[in-house]
Every structure is written in C-alpha cells, then in structure tokens.
CSV table of C-alpha atoms in Angstrom, one decimal:
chain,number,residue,atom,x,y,z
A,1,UNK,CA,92.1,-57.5,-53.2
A,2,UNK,CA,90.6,-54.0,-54.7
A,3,UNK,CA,92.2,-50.9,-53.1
A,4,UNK,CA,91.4,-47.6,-55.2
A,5,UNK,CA,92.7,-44.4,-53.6
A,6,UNK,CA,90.5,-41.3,-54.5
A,7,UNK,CA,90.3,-37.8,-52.9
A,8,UNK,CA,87.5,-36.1,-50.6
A,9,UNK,CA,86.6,-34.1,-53.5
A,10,UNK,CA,86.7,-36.9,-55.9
A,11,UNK,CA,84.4,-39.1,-53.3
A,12,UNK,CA,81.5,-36.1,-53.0
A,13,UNK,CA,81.2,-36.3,-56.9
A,14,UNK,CA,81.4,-39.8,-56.9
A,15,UNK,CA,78.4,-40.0,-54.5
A,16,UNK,CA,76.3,-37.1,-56.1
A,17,UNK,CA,76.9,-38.5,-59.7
A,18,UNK,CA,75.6,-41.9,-58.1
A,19,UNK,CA,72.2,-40.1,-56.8
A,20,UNK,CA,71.5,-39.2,-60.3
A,21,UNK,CA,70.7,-41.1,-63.7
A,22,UNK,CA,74.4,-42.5,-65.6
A,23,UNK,CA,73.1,-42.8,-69.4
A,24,UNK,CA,69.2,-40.9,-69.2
A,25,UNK,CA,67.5,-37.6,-68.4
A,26,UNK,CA,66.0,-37.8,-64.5
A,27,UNK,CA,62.0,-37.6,-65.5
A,28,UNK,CA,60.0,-34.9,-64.2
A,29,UNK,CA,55.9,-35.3,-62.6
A,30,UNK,CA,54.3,-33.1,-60.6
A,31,UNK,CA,53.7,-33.6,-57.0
A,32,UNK,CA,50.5,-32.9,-55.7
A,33,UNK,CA,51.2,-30.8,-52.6
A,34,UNK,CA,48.3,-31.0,-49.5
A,35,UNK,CA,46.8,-27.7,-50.4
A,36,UNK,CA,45.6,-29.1,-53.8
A,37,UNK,CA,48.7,-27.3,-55.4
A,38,UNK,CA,50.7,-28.8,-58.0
A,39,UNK,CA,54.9,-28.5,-58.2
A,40,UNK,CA,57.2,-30.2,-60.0
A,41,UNK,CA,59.8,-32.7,-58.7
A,42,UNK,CA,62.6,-34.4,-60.2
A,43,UNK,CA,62.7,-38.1,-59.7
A,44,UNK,CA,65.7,-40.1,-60.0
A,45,UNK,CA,65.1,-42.7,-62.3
A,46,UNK,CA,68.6,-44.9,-60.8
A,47,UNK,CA,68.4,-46.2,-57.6
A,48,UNK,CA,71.7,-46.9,-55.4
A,49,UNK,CA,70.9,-50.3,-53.9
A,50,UNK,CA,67.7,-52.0,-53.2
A,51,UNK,CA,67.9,-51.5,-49.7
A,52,UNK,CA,68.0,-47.0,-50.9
A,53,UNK,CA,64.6,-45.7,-51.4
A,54,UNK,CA,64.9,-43.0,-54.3
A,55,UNK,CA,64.4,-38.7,-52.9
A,56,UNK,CA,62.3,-36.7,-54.8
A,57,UNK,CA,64.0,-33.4,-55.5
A,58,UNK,CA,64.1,-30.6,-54.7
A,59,UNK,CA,64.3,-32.3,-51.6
A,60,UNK,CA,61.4,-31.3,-48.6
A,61,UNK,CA,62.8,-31.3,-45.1
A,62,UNK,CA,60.0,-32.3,-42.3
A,63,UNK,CA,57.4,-30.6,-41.4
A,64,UNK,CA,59.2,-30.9,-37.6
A,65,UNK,CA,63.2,-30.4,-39.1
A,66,UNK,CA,65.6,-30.5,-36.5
A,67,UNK,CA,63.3,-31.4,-33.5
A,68,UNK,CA,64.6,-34.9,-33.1
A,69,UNK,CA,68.0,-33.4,-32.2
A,70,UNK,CA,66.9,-32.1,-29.1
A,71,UNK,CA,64.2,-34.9,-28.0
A,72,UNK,CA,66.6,-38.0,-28.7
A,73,UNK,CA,69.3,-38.4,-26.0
A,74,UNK,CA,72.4,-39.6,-28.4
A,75,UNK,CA,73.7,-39.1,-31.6
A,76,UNK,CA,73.0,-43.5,-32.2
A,77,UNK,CA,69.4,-42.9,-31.3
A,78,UNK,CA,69.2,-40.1,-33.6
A,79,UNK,CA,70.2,-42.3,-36.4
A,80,UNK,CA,68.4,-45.5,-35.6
A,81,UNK,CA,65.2,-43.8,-35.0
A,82,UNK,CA,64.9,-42.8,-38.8
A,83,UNK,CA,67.0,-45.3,-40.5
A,84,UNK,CA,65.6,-48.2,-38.4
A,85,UNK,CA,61.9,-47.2,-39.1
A,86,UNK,CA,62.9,-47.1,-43.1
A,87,UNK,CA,64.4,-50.4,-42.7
A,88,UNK,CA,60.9,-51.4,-41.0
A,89,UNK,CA,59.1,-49.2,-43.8
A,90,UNK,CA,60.5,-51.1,-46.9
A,91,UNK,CA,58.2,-54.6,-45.2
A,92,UNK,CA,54.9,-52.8,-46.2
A,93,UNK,CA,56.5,-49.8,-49.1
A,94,UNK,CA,58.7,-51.7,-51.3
A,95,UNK,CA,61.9,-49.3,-52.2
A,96,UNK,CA,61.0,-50.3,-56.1
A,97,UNK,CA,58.0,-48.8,-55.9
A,98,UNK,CA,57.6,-46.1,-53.0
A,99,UNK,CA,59.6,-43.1,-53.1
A,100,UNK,CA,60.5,-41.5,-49.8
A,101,UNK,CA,60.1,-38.2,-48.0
A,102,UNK,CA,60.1,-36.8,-44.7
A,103,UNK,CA,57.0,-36.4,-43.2
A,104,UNK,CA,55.0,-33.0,-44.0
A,105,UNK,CA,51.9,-33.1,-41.5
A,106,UNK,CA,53.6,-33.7,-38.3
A,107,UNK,CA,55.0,-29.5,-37.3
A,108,UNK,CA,57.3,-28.9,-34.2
A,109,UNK,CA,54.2,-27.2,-32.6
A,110,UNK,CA,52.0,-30.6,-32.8
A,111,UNK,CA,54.8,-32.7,-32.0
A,112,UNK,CA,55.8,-30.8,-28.5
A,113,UNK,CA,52.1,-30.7,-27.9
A,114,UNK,CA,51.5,-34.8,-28.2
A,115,UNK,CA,54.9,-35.5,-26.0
A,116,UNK,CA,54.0,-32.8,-23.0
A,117,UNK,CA,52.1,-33.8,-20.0
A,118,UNK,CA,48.2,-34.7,-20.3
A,119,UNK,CA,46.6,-31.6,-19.1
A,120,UNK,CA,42.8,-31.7,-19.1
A,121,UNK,CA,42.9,-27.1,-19.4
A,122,UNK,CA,46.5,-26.6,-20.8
A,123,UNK,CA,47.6,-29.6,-22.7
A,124,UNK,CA,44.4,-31.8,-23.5
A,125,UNK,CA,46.6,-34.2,-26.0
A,126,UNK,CA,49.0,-34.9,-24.4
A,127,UNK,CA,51.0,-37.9,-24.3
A,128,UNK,CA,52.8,-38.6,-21.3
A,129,UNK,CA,51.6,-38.6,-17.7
A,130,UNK,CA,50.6,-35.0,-16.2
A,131,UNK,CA,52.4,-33.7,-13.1
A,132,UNK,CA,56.1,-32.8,-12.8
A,133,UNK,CA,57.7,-35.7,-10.9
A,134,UNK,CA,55.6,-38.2,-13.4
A,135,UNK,CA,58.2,-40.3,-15.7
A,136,UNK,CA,58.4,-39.1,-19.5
A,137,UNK,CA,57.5,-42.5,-21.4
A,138,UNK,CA,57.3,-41.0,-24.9
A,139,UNK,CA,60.3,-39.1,-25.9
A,140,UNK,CA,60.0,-38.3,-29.6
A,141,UNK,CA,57.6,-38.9,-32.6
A,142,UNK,CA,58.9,-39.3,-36.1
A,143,UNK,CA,57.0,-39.4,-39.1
A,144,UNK,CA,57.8,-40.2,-42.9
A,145,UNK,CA,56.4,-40.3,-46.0
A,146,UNK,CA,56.1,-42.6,-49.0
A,147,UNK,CA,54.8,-41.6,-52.2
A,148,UNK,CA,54.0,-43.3,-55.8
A,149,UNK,CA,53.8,-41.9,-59.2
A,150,UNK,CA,50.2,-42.2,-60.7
A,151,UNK,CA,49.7,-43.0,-64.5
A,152,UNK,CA,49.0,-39.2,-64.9
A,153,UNK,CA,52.7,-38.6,-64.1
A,154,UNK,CA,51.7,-37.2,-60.3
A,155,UNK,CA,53.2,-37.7,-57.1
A,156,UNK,CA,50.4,-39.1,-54.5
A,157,UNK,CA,51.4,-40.0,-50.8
A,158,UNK,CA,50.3,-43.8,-50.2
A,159,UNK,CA,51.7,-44.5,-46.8
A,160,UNK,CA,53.1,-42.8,-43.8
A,161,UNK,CA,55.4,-44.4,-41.4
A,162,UNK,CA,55.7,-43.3,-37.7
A,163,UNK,CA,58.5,-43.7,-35.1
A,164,UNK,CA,57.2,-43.3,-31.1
A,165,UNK,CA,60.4,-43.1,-29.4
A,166,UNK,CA,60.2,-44.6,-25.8
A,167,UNK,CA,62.8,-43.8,-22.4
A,168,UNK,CA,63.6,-46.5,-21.0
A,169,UNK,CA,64.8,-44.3,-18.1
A,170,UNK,CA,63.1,-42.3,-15.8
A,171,UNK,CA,64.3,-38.8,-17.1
A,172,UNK,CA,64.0,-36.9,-13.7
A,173,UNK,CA,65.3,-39.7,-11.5
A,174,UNK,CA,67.8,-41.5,-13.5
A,175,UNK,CA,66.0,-45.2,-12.6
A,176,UNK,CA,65.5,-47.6,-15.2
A,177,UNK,CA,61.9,-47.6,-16.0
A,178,UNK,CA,59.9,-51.0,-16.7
A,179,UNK,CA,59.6,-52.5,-19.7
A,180,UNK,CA,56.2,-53.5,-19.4
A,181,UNK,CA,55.1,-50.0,-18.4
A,182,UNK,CA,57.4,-48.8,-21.4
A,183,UNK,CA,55.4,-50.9,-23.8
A,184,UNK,CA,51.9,-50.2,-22.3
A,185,UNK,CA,52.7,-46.4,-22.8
A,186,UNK,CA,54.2,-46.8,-26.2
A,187,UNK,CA,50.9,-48.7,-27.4
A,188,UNK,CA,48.3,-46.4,-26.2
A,189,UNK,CA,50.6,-43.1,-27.3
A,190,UNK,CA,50.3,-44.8,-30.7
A,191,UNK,CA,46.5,-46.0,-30.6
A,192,UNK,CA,46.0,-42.5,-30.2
A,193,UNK,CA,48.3,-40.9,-32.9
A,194,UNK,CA,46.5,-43.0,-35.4
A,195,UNK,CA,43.4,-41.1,-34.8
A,196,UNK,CA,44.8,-37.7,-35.2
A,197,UNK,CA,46.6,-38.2,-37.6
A,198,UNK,CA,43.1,-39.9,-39.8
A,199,UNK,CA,41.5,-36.5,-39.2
A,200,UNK,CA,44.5,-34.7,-40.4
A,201,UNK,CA,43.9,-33.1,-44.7
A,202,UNK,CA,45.3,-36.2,-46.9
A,203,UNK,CA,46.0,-39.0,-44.4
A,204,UNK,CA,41.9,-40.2,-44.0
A,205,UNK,CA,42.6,-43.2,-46.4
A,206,UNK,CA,46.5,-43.8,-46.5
A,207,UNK,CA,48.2,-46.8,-44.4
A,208,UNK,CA,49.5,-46.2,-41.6
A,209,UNK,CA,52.5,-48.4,-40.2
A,210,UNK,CA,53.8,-47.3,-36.6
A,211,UNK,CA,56.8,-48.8,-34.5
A,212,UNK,CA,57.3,-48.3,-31.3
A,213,UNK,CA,61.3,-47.5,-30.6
A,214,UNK,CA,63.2,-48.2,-27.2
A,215,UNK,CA,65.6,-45.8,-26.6
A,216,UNK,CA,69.1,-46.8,-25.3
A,217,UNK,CA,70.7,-44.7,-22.3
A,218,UNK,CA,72.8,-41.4,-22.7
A,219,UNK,CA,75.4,-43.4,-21.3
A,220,UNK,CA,75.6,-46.4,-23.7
A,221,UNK,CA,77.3,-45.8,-27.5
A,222,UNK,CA,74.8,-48.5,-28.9
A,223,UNK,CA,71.8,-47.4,-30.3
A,224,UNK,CA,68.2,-48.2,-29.4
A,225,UNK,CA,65.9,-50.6,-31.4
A,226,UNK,CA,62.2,-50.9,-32.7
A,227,UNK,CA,60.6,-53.9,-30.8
A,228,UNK,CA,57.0,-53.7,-32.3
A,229,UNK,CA,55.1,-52.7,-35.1
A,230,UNK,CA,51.6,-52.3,-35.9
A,231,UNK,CA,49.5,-51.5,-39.3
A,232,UNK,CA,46.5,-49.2,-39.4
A,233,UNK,CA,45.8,-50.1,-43.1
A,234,UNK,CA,43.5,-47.7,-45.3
A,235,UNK,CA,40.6,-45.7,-44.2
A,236,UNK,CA,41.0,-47.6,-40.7
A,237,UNK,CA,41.5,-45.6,-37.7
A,238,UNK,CA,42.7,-48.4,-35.4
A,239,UNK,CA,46.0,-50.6,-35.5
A,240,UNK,CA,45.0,-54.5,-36.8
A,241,UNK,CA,47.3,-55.7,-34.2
A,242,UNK,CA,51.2,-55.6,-32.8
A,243,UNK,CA,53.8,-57.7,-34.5
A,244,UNK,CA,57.3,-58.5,-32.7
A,245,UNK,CA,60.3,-56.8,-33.8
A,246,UNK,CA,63.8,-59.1,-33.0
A,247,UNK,CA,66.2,-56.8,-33.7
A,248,UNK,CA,69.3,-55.5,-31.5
A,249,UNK,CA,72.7,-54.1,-31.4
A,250,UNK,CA,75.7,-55.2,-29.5
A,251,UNK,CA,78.9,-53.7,-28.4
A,252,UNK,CA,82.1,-55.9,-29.5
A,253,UNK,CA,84.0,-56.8,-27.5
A,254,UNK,CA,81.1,-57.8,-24.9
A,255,UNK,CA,81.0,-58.8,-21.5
A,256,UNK,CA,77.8,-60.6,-22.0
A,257,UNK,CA,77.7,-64.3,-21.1
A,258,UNK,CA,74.8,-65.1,-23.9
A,259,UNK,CA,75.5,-68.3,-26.5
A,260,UNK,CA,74.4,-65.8,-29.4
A,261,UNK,CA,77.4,-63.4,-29.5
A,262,UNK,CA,80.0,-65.6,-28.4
A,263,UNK,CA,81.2,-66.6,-31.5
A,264,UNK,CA,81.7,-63.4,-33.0
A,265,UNK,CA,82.9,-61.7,-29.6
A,266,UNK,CA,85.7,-64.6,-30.1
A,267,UNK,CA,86.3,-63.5,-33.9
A,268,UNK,CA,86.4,-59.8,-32.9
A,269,UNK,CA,88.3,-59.9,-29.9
A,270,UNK,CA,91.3,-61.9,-31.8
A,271,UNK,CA,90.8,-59.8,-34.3
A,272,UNK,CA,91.8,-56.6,-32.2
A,273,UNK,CA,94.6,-58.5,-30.7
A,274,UNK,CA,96.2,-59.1,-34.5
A,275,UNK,CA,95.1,-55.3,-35.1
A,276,UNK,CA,97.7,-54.3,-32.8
A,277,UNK,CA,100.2,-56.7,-33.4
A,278,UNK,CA,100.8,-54.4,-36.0
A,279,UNK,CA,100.5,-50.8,-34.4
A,280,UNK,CA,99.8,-50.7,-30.8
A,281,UNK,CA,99.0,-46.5,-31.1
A,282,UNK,CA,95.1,-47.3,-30.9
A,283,UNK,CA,93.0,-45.6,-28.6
A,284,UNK,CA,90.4,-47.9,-28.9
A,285,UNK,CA,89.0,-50.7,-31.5
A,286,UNK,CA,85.1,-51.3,-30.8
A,287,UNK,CA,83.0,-52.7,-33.1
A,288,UNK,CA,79.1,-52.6,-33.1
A,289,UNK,CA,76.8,-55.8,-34.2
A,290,UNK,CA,73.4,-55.6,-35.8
A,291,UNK,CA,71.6,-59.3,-34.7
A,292,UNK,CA,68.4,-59.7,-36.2
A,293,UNK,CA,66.6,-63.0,-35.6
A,294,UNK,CA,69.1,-63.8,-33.3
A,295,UNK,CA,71.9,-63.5,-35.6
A,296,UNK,CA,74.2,-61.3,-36.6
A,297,UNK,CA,73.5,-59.1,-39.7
A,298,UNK,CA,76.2,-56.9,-39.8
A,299,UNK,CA,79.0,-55.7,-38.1
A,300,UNK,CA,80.8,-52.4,-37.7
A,301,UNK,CA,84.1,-51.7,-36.8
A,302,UNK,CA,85.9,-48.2,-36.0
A,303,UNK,CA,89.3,-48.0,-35.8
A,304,UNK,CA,91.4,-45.0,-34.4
A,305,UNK,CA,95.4,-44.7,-35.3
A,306,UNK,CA,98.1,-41.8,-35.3
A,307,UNK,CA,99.3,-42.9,-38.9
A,308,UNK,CA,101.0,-39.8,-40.6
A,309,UNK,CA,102.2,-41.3,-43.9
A,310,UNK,CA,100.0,-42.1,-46.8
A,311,UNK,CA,102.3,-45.5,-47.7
A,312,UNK,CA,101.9,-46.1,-44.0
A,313,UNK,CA,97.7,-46.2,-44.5
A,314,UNK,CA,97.6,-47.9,-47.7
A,315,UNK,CA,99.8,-50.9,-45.6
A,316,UNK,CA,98.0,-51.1,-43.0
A,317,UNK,CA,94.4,-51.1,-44.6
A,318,UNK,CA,95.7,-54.4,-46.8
A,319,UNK,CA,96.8,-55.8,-43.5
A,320,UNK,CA,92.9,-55.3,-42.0
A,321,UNK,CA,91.5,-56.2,-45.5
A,322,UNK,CA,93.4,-59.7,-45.0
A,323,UNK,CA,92.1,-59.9,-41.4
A,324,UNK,CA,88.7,-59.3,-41.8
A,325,UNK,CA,88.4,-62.4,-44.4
A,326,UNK,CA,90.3,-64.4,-42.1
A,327,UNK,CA,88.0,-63.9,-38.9
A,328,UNK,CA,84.5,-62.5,-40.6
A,329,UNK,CA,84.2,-64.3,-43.9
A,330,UNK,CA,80.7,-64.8,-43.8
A,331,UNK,CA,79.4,-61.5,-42.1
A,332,UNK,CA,78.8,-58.1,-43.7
A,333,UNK,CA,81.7,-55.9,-42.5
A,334,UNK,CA,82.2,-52.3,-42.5
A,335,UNK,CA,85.7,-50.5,-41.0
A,336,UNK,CA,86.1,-47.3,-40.8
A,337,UNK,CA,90.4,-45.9,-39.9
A,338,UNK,CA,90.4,-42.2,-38.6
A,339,UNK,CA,92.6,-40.1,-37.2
A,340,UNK,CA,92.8,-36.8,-35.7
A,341,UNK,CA,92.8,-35.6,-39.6
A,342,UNK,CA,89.5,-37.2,-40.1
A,343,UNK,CA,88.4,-40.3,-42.2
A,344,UNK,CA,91.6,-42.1,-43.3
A,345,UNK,CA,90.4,-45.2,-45.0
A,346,UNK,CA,86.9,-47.3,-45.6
A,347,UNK,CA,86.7,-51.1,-45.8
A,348,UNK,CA,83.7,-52.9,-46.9
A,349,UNK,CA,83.1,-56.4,-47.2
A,350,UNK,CA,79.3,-57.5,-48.0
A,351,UNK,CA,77.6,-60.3,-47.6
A,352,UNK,CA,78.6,-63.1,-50.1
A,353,UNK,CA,81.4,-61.8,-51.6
A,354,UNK,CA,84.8,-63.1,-51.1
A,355,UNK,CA,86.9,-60.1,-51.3
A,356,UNK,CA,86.3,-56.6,-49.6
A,357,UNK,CA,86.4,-53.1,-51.2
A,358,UNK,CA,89.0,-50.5,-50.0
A,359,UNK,CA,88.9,-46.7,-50.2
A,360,UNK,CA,91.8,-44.5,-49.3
A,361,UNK,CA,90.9,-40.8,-48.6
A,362,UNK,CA,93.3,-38.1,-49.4
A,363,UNK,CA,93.1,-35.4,-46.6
C-alpha cells in the first residue's frame, strides 16, 4: 500500500510542474491565428496521460467563455458536455498527435442566436421551435478545436468537434419530452450547424465531428451522456451518417432492477455498509458508475466524514484503501474523503493494477 501525505501547496506545484517538460525546454511554433496573423505559442512537449491532450499556451479561452454555465442545467452536465465530447474527440484526433483548444469561431452572440426560436423576421437561424409555449430541444452548443504542428513549425487547426446539448425536459412545463422528438431535433440542429459553420473563415476544409448530448434533469446528480455521433469529413458540408454512442452513468447505490449493475450495486452497497462499520458520522456515501458497452468503466466514490485529527484520516483512508481491493479489484476506482474543511484525502486505484494510490491533504 502507497500513502504519501503532501500539502495543498505542495499538490498545485506538483500538478503545474507535471503540465510542463521534466528534463527539456517546452518548444516554441507559431500559431497561425484566423486573421492570417502569426503568434507564438508554447507547446508542451510532456504529456500527462494518453487519455490528456496537450494545451497550447498561453492558453485561449472560447470564443463563447462562460456561456455554457448559464445554458446547462447542472454543474454534471457542465462537465460531461466538454469532457465527454474530448473523450469522443480522441476516436477521430488522436491525443499524440492533435493538440487541443477551445473553440474560437463559435461567439456568445452566434451561439444565443442558433439556440432562440426560428423566427422567419427576428431570428431567421434559429434552432428551436418559434412561439413561446414551444418546448426548447436544443439547449447548448459547444465547440472545440484541435490543431497540429506543420513541418514549418506552425500551428494549423485540423478538426473541430461540436457538442449540441439536448433537454430532455420540456423547460416551460416540466414534462419529460420524447426521445424520439429529442433525437429528430438534435439531428437536424446539427445538419444545419455543419453548413454554417463550412462558410465560416478557416473551417471550409477541416473535419467536422458532431455529437449530439442528452442532458440529464436539474433534479438528478448524474450527468447526461452523448448517444450519437456523426462525421462531416473535409470539404463536405453534410454528416456521412450517425454512429451509436453506448455510454451512461449510474448512481450507486441503485434502485434499478437491470442485470448490468447488479453486481456492482452488490459490491458498492457492502462496501458502504463496511464504511461505516468504522465511523457511522457520514452524511452520505454515493458513488457514480461510468458503463460503456454495457459495462462498467469506472467508478467514483465521494465520501463525506467529520474527522478532526490528521492520525484519524491517515487510518481511515488505509481502512478504504483495503476495502476497495477487497470489493472493486478489477474496476477503476476513484474516492474522494471531504469534510467541512474541504478535500481530506484522494484514493485512486486504476485499472490493472493491484494496489491503489493514496494522497493525504494538509488543510
């Protein structure tokens, strides 16, 4: 078992020092910006993990910052709807050879535009049905970049990915929209986002890769998930088709009756019950399951206590470190202990590996 205890400050460098090169100067191009201008970027030259694409610096925020915060109806689908469309991204931009960035065509201007009401005088391109009382079927658009370095030491955008958000309830009257209307809306909002976005300065030959997002209710502390994705590849202004996403996450424990979770619904829930065998001061202890294919991918676990005493959280993370390989030894893991303070300790057990890794924070 590998517990290291390190402070918050310790951790920030720790994670900065790992964004940037250990034993070599980060290389410098120039990036060729849409106007035809040229500025120079840094470019990492270590990357994290496979699964990390690498950030050009100084870093560009979107072109739309901050808009998604007030379109999206949770903090989950906030984070889903970016990471999830990365995680779709890396399928067609390899992280080893793409280098990420948020998207720098799509403004807050165009964006509110696309999602109002279809108004042949006021609103021509709009999105979503016209009239008041008419439900809102596309709730957000995301867009990111992906860019390559060219022989000539340049920085050229080679693919843009793009997020359509979708409610999955009616917005005005609370009902639960269909699914099939969901997904008819979703496929035509994108058919046409592909052709604006062709006639738009620097994206009339790049692909295009869209997926459509569903959107999980205010109410629920799951996220949403992509369910389709389509390809519109260079030069084409049409999507070559729609390809089945499988993807889904699942609050543990469940009440859900399907064969797919029960196992680890059975490995979680006796899991809780030895979690407080040991301290019964727990608010809660929920844990959230990524299924992909039908199985589970990933699993994370939060853990609330009232623990005081730094002895006291050192103990008790062995005792969860010992659990988790008891009841999850073949799943990739993730706990996180807080407490009123904040963070307290991280576990992480990935896939494969026999023993997890424990950090203790010093708040």
């Amino acid at each position: 078992m590998k517990i290291k205890t390190i402070t918050a400050a310790a951790l920030a460098a720790l994670l900065l020092s790992g964004c940037l090169p250990k034993s070599e100067e980060p290389e410098e191009a120039k990036d060729k910006a849409k106007e035809e201008q040229e500025t120079r970027v840094i470019i990492p030259t270590h990357q994290l993990e496979e699964e990390y694409y690498r950030m050009l610096l100084p870093y560009k925020k979107s072109a739309s910052y901050g808009l998604v915060v007030s379109m999206l109806n949770s903090q989950y689908n906030i984070a889903e709807v970016e990471g999830g469309l990365m995680r779709l991204s890396q399928q067609h931009f390899p992280t080893d050879e793409y280098y990420y960035q948020e998207g720098q065509h799509l403004d807050q201007e165009t964006i509110l535009s696309w999602l109002g009401g279809k108004d042949k005088e006021n609103n021509p391109e709009g999105l979503n049905p016209a009239g008041q009382d008419a439900p809102r079927y596309i709730a957000h658009i995301l867009e990111q970049n992906y860019l390559k370095r060219t022989s000539e030491d340049k920085i050229r955008l080679e693919g843009v990915s793009v997020g359509v958000a979708l409610n999955t309830v009616n917005t005005i009257t609370g009902d639960k929209l269909p699914a099939a209307q969901v997904e008819e809306n979703g496929k035509k909002a994108a058919a046409a986002i592909v052709k604006r976005m062709r006639g738009m300065e620097g994206l009339k030959e790049v692909p295009i890769v869209v997926g459509l997002f569903r959107q999980s209710p205010k109410t629920e502390i799951v996220p949403g998930n992509y369910f389709a994705v389509g390809v519109a590849e260079k030069g084409k202004d049409v999507l070559s088709g729609w390809d089945p996403i499988n993807e889904e996450y699942v609050l543990f424990p469940t009440s859900s009756s399907k064969d797919r979770y029960r196992d680890v619904d059975t490995s979680f829930r006796n899991f809780k019950q030895d979690v407080e065998k040991y301290f019964s001061s727990f608010v809660n202890v929920i844990g959230t399951g990524y299924y992909k294919d039908g199985e589970i991918y990933s699993l994370d676990i939060d853990v609330p206590i009232e623990f005081y005493g730094n002895a006291e959280i050192i103990g008790f993370s062995q005792y969860l470190t010992g659990l988790l390989v008891d009841h999850f030894p073949d799943i990739q893991i993730e706990v996180s202990i807080t407490s009123t303070k904040g963070p307290e300790a991280l576990i992480v057990k990935k896939r494969g590996e026999a023993e997890p890794y424990t950090h203790i924070y010093h708040n």
